[in-house]
CSV table of C-alpha atoms in Angstrom, one decimal:
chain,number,residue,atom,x,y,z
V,1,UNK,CA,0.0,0.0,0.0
V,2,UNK,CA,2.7,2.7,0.7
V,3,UNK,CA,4.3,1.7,-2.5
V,4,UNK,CA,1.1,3.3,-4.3
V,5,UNK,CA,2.0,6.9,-4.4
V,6,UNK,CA,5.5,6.3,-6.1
V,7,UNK,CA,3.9,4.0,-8.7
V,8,UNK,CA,1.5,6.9,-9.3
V,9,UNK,CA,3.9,10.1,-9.3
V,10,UNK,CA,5.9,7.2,-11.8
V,11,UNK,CA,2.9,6.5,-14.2
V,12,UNK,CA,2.1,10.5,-13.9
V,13,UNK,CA,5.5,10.7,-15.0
V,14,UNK,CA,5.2,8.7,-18.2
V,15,UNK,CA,2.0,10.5,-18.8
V,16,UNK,CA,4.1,13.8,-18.4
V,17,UNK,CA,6.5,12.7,-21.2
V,18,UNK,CA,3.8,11.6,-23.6
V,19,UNK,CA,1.9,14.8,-23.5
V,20,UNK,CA,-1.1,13.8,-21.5
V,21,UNK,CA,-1.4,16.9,-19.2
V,22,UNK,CA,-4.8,15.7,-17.3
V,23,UNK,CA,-3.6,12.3,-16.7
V,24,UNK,CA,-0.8,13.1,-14.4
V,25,UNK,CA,-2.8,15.5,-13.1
V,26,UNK,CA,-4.5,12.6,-11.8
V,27,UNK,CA,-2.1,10.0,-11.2
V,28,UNK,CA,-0.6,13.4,-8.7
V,29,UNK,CA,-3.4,13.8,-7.1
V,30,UNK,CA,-3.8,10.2,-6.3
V,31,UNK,CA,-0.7,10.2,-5.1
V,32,UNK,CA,-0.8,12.8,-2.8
V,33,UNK,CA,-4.0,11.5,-1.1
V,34,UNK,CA,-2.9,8.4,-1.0
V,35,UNK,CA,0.2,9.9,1.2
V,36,UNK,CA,-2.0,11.9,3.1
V,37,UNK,CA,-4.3,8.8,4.0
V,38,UNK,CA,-1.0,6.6,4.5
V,39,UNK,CA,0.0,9.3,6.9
V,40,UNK,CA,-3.5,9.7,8.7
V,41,UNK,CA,-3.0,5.7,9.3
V,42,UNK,CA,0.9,6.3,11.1
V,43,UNK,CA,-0.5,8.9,13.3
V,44,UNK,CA,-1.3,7.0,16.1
V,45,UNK,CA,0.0,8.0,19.1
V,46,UNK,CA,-0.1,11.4,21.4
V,47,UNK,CA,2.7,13.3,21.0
V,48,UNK,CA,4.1,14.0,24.6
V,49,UNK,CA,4.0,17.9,24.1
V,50,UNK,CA,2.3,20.7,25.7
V,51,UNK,CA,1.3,22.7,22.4
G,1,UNK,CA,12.7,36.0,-15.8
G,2,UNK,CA,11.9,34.3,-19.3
G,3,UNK,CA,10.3,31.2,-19.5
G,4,UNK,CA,13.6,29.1,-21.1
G,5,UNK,CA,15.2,30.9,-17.5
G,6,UNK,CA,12.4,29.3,-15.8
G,7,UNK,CA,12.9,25.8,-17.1
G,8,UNK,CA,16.5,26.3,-16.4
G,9,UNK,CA,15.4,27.1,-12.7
G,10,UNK,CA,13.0,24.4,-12.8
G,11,UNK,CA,15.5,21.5,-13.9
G,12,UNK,CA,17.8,22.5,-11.1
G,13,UNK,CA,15.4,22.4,-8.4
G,14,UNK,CA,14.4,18.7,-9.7
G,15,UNK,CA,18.2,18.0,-9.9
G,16,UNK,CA,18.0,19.2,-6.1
G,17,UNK,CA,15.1,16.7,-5.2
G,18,UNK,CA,17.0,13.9,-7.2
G,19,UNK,CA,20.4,14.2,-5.3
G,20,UNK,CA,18.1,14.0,-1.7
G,21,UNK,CA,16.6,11.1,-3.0
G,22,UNK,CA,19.5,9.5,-4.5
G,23,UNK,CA,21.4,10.6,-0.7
G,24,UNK,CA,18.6,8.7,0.8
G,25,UNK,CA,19.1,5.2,-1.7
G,26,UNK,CA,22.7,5.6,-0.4
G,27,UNK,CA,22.1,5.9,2.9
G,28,UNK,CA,19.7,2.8,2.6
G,29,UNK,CA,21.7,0.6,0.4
G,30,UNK,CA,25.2,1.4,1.9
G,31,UNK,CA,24.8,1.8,5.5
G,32,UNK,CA,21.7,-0.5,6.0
G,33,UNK,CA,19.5,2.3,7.7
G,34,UNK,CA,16.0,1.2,6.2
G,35,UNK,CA,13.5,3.8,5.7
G,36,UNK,CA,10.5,4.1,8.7
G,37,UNK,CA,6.9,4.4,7.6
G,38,UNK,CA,7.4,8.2,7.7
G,39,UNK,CA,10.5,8.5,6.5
G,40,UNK,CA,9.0,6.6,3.0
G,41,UNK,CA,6.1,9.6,3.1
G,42,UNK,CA,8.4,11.6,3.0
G,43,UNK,CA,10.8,10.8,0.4
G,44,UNK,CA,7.1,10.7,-1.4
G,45,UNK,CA,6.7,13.7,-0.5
G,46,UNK,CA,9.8,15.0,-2.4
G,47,UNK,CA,8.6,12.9,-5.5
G,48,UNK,CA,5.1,15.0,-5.4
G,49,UNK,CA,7.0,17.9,-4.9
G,50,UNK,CA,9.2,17.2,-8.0
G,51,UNK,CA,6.3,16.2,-10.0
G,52,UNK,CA,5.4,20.1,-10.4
G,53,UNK,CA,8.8,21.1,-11.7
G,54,UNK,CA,8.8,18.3,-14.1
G,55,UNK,CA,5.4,19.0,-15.4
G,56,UNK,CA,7.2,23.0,-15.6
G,57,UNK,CA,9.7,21.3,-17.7
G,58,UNK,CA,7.8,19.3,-20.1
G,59,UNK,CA,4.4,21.7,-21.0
G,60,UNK,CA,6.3,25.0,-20.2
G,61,UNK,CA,6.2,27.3,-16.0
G,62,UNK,CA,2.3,27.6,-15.0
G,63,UNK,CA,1.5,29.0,-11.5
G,64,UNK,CA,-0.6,25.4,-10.9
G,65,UNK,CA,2.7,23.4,-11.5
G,66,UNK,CA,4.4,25.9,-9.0
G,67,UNK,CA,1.3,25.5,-6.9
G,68,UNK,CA,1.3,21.7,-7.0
G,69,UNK,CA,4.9,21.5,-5.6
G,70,UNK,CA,3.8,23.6,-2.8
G,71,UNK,CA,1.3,21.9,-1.6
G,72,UNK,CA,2.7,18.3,-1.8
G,73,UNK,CA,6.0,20.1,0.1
G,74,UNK,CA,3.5,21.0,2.8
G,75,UNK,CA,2.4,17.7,3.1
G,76,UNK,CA,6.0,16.6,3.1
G,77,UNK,CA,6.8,19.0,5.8
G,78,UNK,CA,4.4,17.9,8.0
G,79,UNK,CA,4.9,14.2,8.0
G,80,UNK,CA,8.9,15.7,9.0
G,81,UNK,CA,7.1,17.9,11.2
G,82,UNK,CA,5.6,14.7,12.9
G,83,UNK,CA,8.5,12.9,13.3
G,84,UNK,CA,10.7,15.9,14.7
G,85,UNK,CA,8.0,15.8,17.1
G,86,UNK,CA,7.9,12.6,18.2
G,87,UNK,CA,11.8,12.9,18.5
G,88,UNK,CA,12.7,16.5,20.1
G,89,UNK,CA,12.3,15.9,24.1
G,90,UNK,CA,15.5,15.0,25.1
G,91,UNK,CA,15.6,11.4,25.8
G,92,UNK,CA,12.7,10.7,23.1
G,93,UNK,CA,15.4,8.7,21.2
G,94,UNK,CA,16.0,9.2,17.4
G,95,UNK,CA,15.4,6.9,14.3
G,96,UNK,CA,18.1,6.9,11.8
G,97,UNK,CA,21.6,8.3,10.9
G,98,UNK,CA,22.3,11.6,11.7
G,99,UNK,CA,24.0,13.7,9.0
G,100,UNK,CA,26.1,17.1,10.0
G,101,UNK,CA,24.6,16.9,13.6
G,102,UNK,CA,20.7,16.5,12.4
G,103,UNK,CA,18.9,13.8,11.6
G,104,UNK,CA,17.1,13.0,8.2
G,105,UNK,CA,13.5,13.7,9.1
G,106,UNK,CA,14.7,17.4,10.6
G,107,UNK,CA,16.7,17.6,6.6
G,108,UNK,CA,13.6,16.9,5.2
G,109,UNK,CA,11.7,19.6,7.2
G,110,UNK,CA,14.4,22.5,6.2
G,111,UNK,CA,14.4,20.7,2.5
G,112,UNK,CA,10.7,21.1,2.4
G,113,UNK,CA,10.4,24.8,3.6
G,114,UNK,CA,13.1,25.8,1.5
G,115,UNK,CA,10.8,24.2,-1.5
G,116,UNK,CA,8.1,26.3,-0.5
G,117,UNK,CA,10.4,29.7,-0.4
G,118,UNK,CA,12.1,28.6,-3.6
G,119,UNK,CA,8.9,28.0,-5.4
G,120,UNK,CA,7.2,31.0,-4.0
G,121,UNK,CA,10.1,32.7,-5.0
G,122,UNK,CA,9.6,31.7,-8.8
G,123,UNK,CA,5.9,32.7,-8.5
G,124,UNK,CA,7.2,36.4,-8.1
G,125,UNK,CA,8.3,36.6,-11.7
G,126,UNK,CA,5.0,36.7,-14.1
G,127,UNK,CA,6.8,37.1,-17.3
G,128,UNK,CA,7.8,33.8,-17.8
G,129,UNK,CA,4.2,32.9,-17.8
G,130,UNK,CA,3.8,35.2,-20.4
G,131,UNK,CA,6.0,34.0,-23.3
G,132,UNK,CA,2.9,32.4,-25.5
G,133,UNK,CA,5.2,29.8,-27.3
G,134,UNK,CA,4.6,26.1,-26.1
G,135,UNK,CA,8.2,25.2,-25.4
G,136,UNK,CA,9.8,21.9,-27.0
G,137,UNK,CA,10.1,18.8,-25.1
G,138,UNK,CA,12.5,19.1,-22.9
G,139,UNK,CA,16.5,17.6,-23.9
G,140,UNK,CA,19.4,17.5,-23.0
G,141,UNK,CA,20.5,18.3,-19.2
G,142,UNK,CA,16.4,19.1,-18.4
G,143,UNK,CA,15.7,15.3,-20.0
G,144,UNK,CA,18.9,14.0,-18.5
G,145,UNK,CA,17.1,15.0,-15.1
G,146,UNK,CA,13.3,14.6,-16.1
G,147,UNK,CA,15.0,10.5,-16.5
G,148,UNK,CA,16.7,10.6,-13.4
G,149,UNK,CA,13.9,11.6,-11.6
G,150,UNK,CA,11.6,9.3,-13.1
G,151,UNK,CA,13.6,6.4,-12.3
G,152,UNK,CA,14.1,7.5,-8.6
G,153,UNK,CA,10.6,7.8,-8.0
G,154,UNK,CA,9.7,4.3,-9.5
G,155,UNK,CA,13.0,2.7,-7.6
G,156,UNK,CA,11.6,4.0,-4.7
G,157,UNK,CA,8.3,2.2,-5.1
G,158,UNK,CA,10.1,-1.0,-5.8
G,159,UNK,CA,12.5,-0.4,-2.8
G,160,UNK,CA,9.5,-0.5,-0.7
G,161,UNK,CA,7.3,-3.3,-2.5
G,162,UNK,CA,10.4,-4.9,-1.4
G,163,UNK,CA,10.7,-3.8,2.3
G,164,UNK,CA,6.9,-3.4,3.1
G,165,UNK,CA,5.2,-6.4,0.4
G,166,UNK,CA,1.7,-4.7,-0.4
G,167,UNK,CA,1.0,-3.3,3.1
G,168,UNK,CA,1.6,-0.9,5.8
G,169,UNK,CA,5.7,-0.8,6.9
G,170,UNK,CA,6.6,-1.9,10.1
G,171,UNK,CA,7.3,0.7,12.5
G,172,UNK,CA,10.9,0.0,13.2
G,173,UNK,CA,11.5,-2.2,10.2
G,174,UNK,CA,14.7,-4.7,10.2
G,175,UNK,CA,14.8,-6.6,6.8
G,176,UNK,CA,13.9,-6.7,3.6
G,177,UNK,CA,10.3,-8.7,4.1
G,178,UNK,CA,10.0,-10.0,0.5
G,179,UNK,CA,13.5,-10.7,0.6
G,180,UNK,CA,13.3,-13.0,3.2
Protein backbone atom coordinates (compact mmCIF):
# COMPACT_ATOMS: atom_id res chain seq x y z
CA UNK A 1 0.00 0.00 0.00
CA UNK A 2 2.70 2.71 0.65
CA UNK A 3 4.27 1.68 -2.48
CA UNK A 4 1.14 3.33 -4.29
CA UNK A 5 2.04 6.93 -4.41
CA UNK A 6 5.53 6.27 -6.07
CA UNK A 7 3.91 4.04 -8.68
CA UNK A 8 1.46 6.92 -9.31
CA UNK A 9 3.95 10.13 -9.31
CA UNK A 10 5.89 7.18 -11.77
CA UNK A 11 2.90 6.47 -14.24
CA UNK A 12 2.07 10.46 -13.88
CA UNK A 13 5.52 10.72 -14.99
CA UNK A 14 5.16 8.71 -18.20
CA UNK A 15 2.01 10.54 -18.75
CA UNK A 16 4.10 13.85 -18.38
CA UNK A 17 6.52 12.68 -21.24
CA UNK A 18 3.77 11.64 -23.62
CA UNK A 19 1.94 14.80 -23.47
CA UNK A 20 -1.08 13.83 -21.52
CA UNK A 21 -1.36 16.89 -19.20
CA UNK A 22 -4.81 15.71 -17.32
CA UNK A 23 -3.56 12.29 -16.67
CA UNK A 24 -0.83 13.11 -14.42
CA UNK A 25 -2.82 15.55 -13.11
CA UNK A 26 -4.48 12.63 -11.79
CA UNK A 27 -2.07 10.03 -11.15
CA UNK A 28 -0.59 13.41 -8.75
CA UNK A 29 -3.39 13.85 -7.06
CA UNK A 30 -3.78 10.25 -6.31
CA UNK A 31 -0.69 10.19 -5.06
CA UNK A 32 -0.84 12.82 -2.80
CA UNK A 33 -4.02 11.48 -1.10
CA UNK A 34 -2.89 8.44 -0.99
CA UNK A 35 0.18 9.92 1.20
CA UNK A 36 -1.98 11.89 3.12
CA UNK A 37 -4.26 8.78 4.04
CA UNK A 38 -1.03 6.61 4.49
CA UNK A 39 -0.03 9.32 6.93
CA UNK A 40 -3.53 9.68 8.75
CA UNK A 41 -3.03 5.65 9.27
CA UNK A 42 0.91 6.28 11.07
CA UNK A 43 -0.49 8.89 13.29
CA UNK A 44 -1.31 6.96 16.14
CA UNK A 45 -0.05 8.03 19.09
CA UNK A 46 -0.14 11.36 21.42
CA UNK A 47 2.75 13.32 20.95
CA UNK A 48 4.08 14.01 24.57
CA UNK A 49 3.98 17.85 24.12
CA UNK A 50 2.35 20.67 25.65
CA UNK A 51 1.32 22.65 22.44
CA UNK B 1 12.70 36.03 -15.83
CA UNK B 2 11.89 34.25 -19.29
CA UNK B 3 10.26 31.20 -19.47
CA UNK B 4 13.64 29.11 -21.08
CA UNK B 5 15.22 30.93 -17.54
CA UNK B 6 12.44 29.29 -15.83
CA UNK B 7 12.86 25.76 -17.09
CA UNK B 8 16.47 26.28 -16.36
CA UNK B 9 15.39 27.10 -12.68
CA UNK B 10 13.00 24.37 -12.80
CA UNK B 11 15.47 21.47 -13.89
CA UNK B 12 17.77 22.49 -11.14
CA UNK B 13 15.39 22.40 -8.36
CA UNK B 14 14.39 18.71 -9.74
CA UNK B 15 18.18 17.98 -9.89
CA UNK B 16 17.96 19.18 -6.15
CA UNK B 17 15.11 16.70 -5.20
CA UNK B 18 17.03 13.86 -7.24
CA UNK B 19 20.41 14.23 -5.29
CA UNK B 20 18.14 14.00 -1.66
CA UNK B 21 16.64 11.13 -3.04
CA UNK B 22 19.54 9.51 -4.49
CA UNK B 23 21.39 10.58 -0.75
CA UNK B 24 18.60 8.67 0.76
CA UNK B 25 19.07 5.22 -1.67
CA UNK B 26 22.68 5.64 -0.37
CA UNK B 27 22.06 5.88 2.87
CA UNK B 28 19.70 2.79 2.62
CA UNK B 29 21.68 0.59 0.38
CA UNK B 30 25.20 1.42 1.91
CA UNK B 31 24.79 1.79 5.54
CA UNK B 32 21.74 -0.48 6.01
CA UNK B 33 19.52 2.29 7.73
CA UNK B 34 16.01 1.17 6.23
CA UNK B 35 13.49 3.78 5.74
CA UNK B 36 10.51 4.09 8.71
CA UNK B 37 6.87 4.36 7.61
CA UNK B 38 7.39 8.17 7.68
CA UNK B 39 10.48 8.50 6.50
CA UNK B 40 8.99 6.57 3.00
CA UNK B 41 6.06 9.55 3.07
CA UNK B 42 8.35 11.61 2.99
CA UNK B 43 10.82 10.82 0.38
CA UNK B 44 7.13 10.71 -1.41
CA UNK B 45 6.74 13.70 -0.52
CA UNK B 46 9.84 15.00 -2.39
CA UNK B 47 8.63 12.95 -5.55
CA UNK B 48 5.14 15.01 -5.43
CA UNK B 49 7.03 17.89 -4.88
CA UNK B 50 9.23 17.15 -8.04
CA UNK B 51 6.30 16.23 -9.96
CA UNK B 52 5.43 20.12 -10.40
CA UNK B 53 8.82 21.06 -11.69
CA UNK B 54 8.80 18.26 -14.05
CA UNK B 55 5.42 19.02 -15.39
CA UNK B 56 7.18 22.97 -15.62
CA UNK B 57 9.67 21.31 -17.68
CA UNK B 58 7.78 19.25 -20.05
CA UNK B 59 4.39 21.67 -20.96
CA UNK B 60 6.30 25.01 -20.22
CA UNK B 61 6.22 27.34 -16.03
CA UNK B 62 2.34 27.57 -14.97
CA UNK B 63 1.47 29.00 -11.53
CA UNK B 64 -0.65 25.38 -10.89
CA UNK B 65 2.67 23.39 -11.50
CA UNK B 66 4.38 25.94 -8.95
CA UNK B 67 1.30 25.55 -6.88
CA UNK B 68 1.27 21.69 -6.97
CA UNK B 69 4.92 21.46 -5.55
CA UNK B 70 3.77 23.58 -2.77
CA UNK B 71 1.27 21.89 -1.56
CA UNK B 72 2.73 18.26 -1.79
CA UNK B 73 5.99 20.11 0.15
CA UNK B 74 3.47 20.97 2.76
CA UNK B 75 2.45 17.70 3.06
CA UNK B 76 5.99 16.61 3.14
CA UNK B 77 6.81 18.97 5.77
CA UNK B 78 4.41 17.95 8.04
CA UNK B 79 4.90 14.19 8.02
CA UNK B 80 8.90 15.67 8.96
CA UNK B 81 7.12 17.90 11.20
CA UNK B 82 5.62 14.74 12.87
CA UNK B 83 8.50 12.92 13.33
CA UNK B 84 10.75 15.86 14.72
CA UNK B 85 8.02 15.80 17.07
CA UNK B 86 7.88 12.59 18.16
CA UNK B 87 11.77 12.89 18.47
CA UNK B 88 12.75 16.45 20.10
CA UNK B 89 12.33 15.85 24.07
CA UNK B 90 15.52 15.04 25.07
CA UNK B 91 15.61 11.40 25.82
CA UNK B 92 12.66 10.73 23.14
CA UNK B 93 15.37 8.65 21.23
CA UNK B 94 15.97 9.20 17.43
CA UNK B 95 15.38 6.95 14.34
CA UNK B 96 18.14 6.87 11.78
CA UNK B 97 21.61 8.30 10.88
CA UNK B 98 22.28 11.56 11.72
CA UNK B 99 23.96 13.74 8.95
CA UNK B 100 26.12 17.05 10.05
CA UNK B 101 24.56 16.88 13.56
CA UNK B 102 20.65 16.53 12.40
CA UNK B 103 18.91 13.81 11.61
CA UNK B 104 17.09 13.04 8.19
CA UNK B 105 13.52 13.69 9.11
CA UNK B 106 14.67 17.45 10.61
CA UNK B 107 16.75 17.58 6.63
CA UNK B 108 13.59 16.87 5.16
CA UNK B 109 11.71 19.58 7.15
CA UNK B 110 14.45 22.53 6.18
CA UNK B 111 14.45 20.74 2.51
CA UNK B 112 10.68 21.14 2.40
CA UNK B 113 10.42 24.84 3.61
CA UNK B 114 13.10 25.77 1.50
CA UNK B 115 10.83 24.23 -1.46
CA UNK B 116 8.09 26.31 -0.52
CA UNK B 117 10.35 29.71 -0.35
CA UNK B 118 12.07 28.63 -3.60
CA UNK B 119 8.91 28.00 -5.37
CA UNK B 120 7.24 31.04 -4.01
CA UNK B 121 10.09 32.69 -5.04
CA UNK B 122 9.56 31.74 -8.78
CA UNK B 123 5.88 32.75 -8.50
CA UNK B 124 7.23 36.40 -8.10
CA UNK B 125 8.32 36.58 -11.71
CA UNK B 126 5.01 36.73 -14.15
CA UNK B 127 6.79 37.09 -17.26
CA UNK B 128 7.81 33.82 -17.81
CA UNK B 129 4.15 32.94 -17.78
CA UNK B 130 3.80 35.16 -20.38
CA UNK B 131 6.05 34.03 -23.31
CA UNK B 132 2.86 32.44 -25.47
CA UNK B 133 5.24 29.85 -27.27
CA UNK B 134 4.55 26.14 -26.09
CA UNK B 135 8.20 25.18 -25.41
CA UNK B 136 9.76 21.93 -27.01
CA UNK B 137 10.09 18.76 -25.07
CA UNK B 138 12.52 19.06 -22.94
CA UNK B 139 16.52 17.58 -23.94
CA UNK B 140 19.36 17.54 -23.02
CA UNK B 141 20.47 18.33 -19.24
CA UNK B 142 16.41 19.07 -18.37
CA UNK B 143 15.71 15.33 -19.99
CA UNK B 144 18.87 13.97 -18.46
CA UNK B 145 17.13 15.03 -15.09
CA UNK B 146 13.26 14.62 -16.09
CA UNK B 147 15.03 10.47 -16.45
CA UNK B 148 16.67 10.60 -13.38
CA UNK B 149 13.92 11.63 -11.55
CA UNK B 150 11.63 9.35 -13.10
CA UNK B 151 13.62 6.36 -12.33
CA UNK B 152 14.11 7.46 -8.57
CA UNK B 153 10.63 7.83 -8.03
CA UNK B 154 9.67 4.32 -9.55
CA UNK B 155 13.01 2.74 -7.64
CA UNK B 156 11.64 3.95 -4.71
CA UNK B 157 8.32 2.22 -5.14
CA UNK B 158 10.14 -0.99 -5.84
CA UNK B 159 12.49 -0.36 -2.82
CA UNK B 160 9.50 -0.46 -0.73
CA UNK B 161 7.30 -3.33 -2.51
CA UNK B 162 10.44 -4.94 -1.45
CA UNK B 163 10.68 -3.78 2.29
CA UNK B 164 6.89 -3.44 3.10
CA UNK B 165 5.23 -6.35 0.36
CA UNK B 166 1.70 -4.72 -0.41
CA UNK B 167 0.99 -3.31 3.08
CA UNK B 168 1.65 -0.89 5.79
CA UNK B 169 5.67 -0.84 6.86
CA UNK B 170 6.64 -1.88 10.12
CA UNK B 171 7.31 0.67 12.52
CA UNK B 172 10.86 0.05 13.17
CA UNK B 173 11.54 -2.20 10.22
CA UNK B 174 14.71 -4.71 10.23
CA UNK B 175 14.82 -6.62 6.76
CA UNK B 176 13.91 -6.66 3.58
CA UNK B 177 10.30 -8.69 4.11
CA UNK B 178 10.04 -10.01 0.55
CA UNK B 179 13.54 -10.69 0.59
CA UNK B 180 13.28 -13.01 3.22
Amino acid sequence: MMTIPFFAFAAGLVAIWTGKRNVALGAWIAGLVTILVLFRIHVTSPLGLGL
Amino acid sequence: MTAHMALRLNALGLLAICAVLTFAFADQFIYGDLPCPLCILQRAGFAAAGFGLALNLRFGPRPSHYAMTILAAIAGAAVSLRQVALHIVPGSGSYGNAFFGLHFYTWAFILFVLIIAGTAVMLLFDRQFKDGERPAPPGGVALAVFTLFAALTLGNGVSTLLECGSGLCPDNPTEYLLLR
